[in-house]
Coordinates of C-alpha atoms in Angstrom, one line a residue:
X24 CA -7.8 42.9 -42.5
X25 CA -8.7 44.8 -40.0
X26 CA -7.7 43.7 -36.6
X27 CA -8.8 45.4 -33.2
X28 CA -7.2 44.8 -30.3
X29 CA -7.5 46.3 -27.3
X30 CA -4.5 46.1 -25.5
X31 CA -5.1 47.5 -21.3
X32 CA -1.8 48.0 -20.1
X33 CA -2.7 48.4 -16.5
X34 CA -5.3 45.3 -16.7
X35 CA -2.3 43.0 -18.0
X36 CA -0.2 44.6 -14.9
X37 CA -3.1 43.5 -12.6
X38 CA -3.5 40.1 -13.6
X39 CA 0.4 38.8 -13.9
X40 CA 0.8 40.4 -10.4
X41 CA -2.3 38.3 -9.4
X42 CA -0.4 35.0 -11.1
X43 CA 2.7 36.2 -9.7
X44 CA 0.7 36.4 -6.0
X45 CA -1.3 33.3 -6.5
X46 CA 2.5 31.7 -7.2
X47 CA 3.7 32.6 -4.6
X48 CA 1.0 31.5 -2.5
X49 CA 0.5 28.4 -3.9
X50 CA 4.1 27.1 -3.7
X51 CA 4.2 28.2 0.5
X52 CA 0.9 25.9 0.8
X53 CA 2.6 23.7 -1.2
X54 CA 5.6 23.6 1.2
X55 CA 3.3 23.8 4.4
X56 CA 1.7 21.0 3.1
X57 CA 4.6 18.7 2.1
X58 CA 6.1 19.5 5.6
X59 CA 2.8 18.2 7.4
X60 CA 3.0 15.4 5.7
X61 CA 6.8 14.6 6.4
X62 CA 6.4 15.3 9.8
X63 CA 3.2 12.6 10.0
X64 CA 5.0 10.5 8.0
X65 CA 7.8 10.6 10.9
X66 CA 5.9 10.8 14.2
X67 CA 3.7 7.6 12.6
X68 CA 7.4 5.7 11.7
X69 CA 8.1 6.7 15.5
X70 CA 5.0 5.3 16.6
X71 CA 4.9 2.0 14.5
X72 CA 8.7 0.8 15.5
X73 CA 7.6 1.6 19.1
X74 CA 4.3 -1.4 18.9
X75 CA 6.4 -3.1 16.6
X76 CA 9.0 -3.4 20.2
X77 CA 6.2 -3.5 22.5
X78 CA 4.7 -6.3 20.2
X79 CA 7.5 -8.0 20.2
X80 CA 8.5 -8.0 24.2
X81 CA 5.1 -9.2 24.5
X82 CA 5.3 -12.0 22.3
X83 CA 8.5 -12.7 24.3
X84 CA 7.0 -12.6 27.3
X85 CA 4.3 -14.6 26.1
X86 CA 6.8 -17.3 25.2
X87 CA 8.5 -17.6 28.0
X88 CA 5.6 -17.6 30.4
X89 CA 4.3 -20.7 28.0
X90 CA 7.6 -22.2 27.3
X91 CA 6.9 -25.7 28.8
X92 CA 3.2 -26.0 26.9
X93 CA 4.8 -24.6 23.6
X94 CA 7.5 -27.3 24.1
X95 CA 4.8 -30.3 25.0
X96 CA 2.6 -28.8 22.4
X97 CA 5.3 -28.8 19.2
X98 CA 7.0 -32.4 20.3
X99 CA 3.2 -33.5 20.2
X100 CA 3.1 -31.7 17.0
X101 CA 6.1 -33.2 15.5
X102 CA 5.4 -36.8 17.0
X103 CA 2.1 -36.6 15.3
X104 CA 3.4 -35.6 12.2
X105 CA 6.5 -38.6 12.1
X106 CA 4.0 -40.8 13.2
X107 CA 2.0 -40.0 10.2
X108 CA 4.6 -40.1 7.7
X109 CA 6.1 -43.0 8.8
X110 CA 2.8 -45.1 9.2
X111 CA 2.3 -43.3 5.1
X112 CA 6.4 -44.6 4.4
X113 CA 5.1 -47.8 5.8
X114 CA 1.8 -48.5 4.1
X115 CA 2.8 -47.3 0.8
X116 CA 5.9 -49.7 1.0
X117 CA 3.4 -52.8 1.7
X118 CA 0.7 -51.9 -1.0
X119 CA 4.1 -51.3 -3.7
X120 CA 5.2 -54.5 -2.1
X121 CA 1.6 -56.3 -2.9
X122 CA 1.3 -54.6 -6.2
X123 CA 4.5 -56.2 -7.5
X124 CA 3.6 -59.4 -5.6
X125 CA 0.0 -59.7 -7.4
X126 CA 1.5 -58.3 -11.3
X127 CA 3.8 -61.2 -10.3
X128 CA 1.0 -64.2 -9.8
X129 CA -0.9 -62.6 -12.8
X130 CA 1.9 -62.9 -15.1
X131 CA 2.1 -66.8 -14.5

């Protein structure tokens, strides 16, 4: 068995140098991309915080501006819900009482 290896030392050195250069360039590009994303992320967080603060301020201003109307609306809704629950409870109690009377009358 005869293995013929044609090894060109210059070609191997050239390929090795290219690989090293590509690795260094790749690492540098990776660092630049990560830096850009990091800066973008920090900027986006800063903008997000400003938008949230502005939104909260606007909501607070709207609540202050319409405080009376909102309070009235909230009272009406609470009153309506309470009346509905009271009516439902009273109706359920009445129906239970009538059902018990009906059962008692049938058992005779």
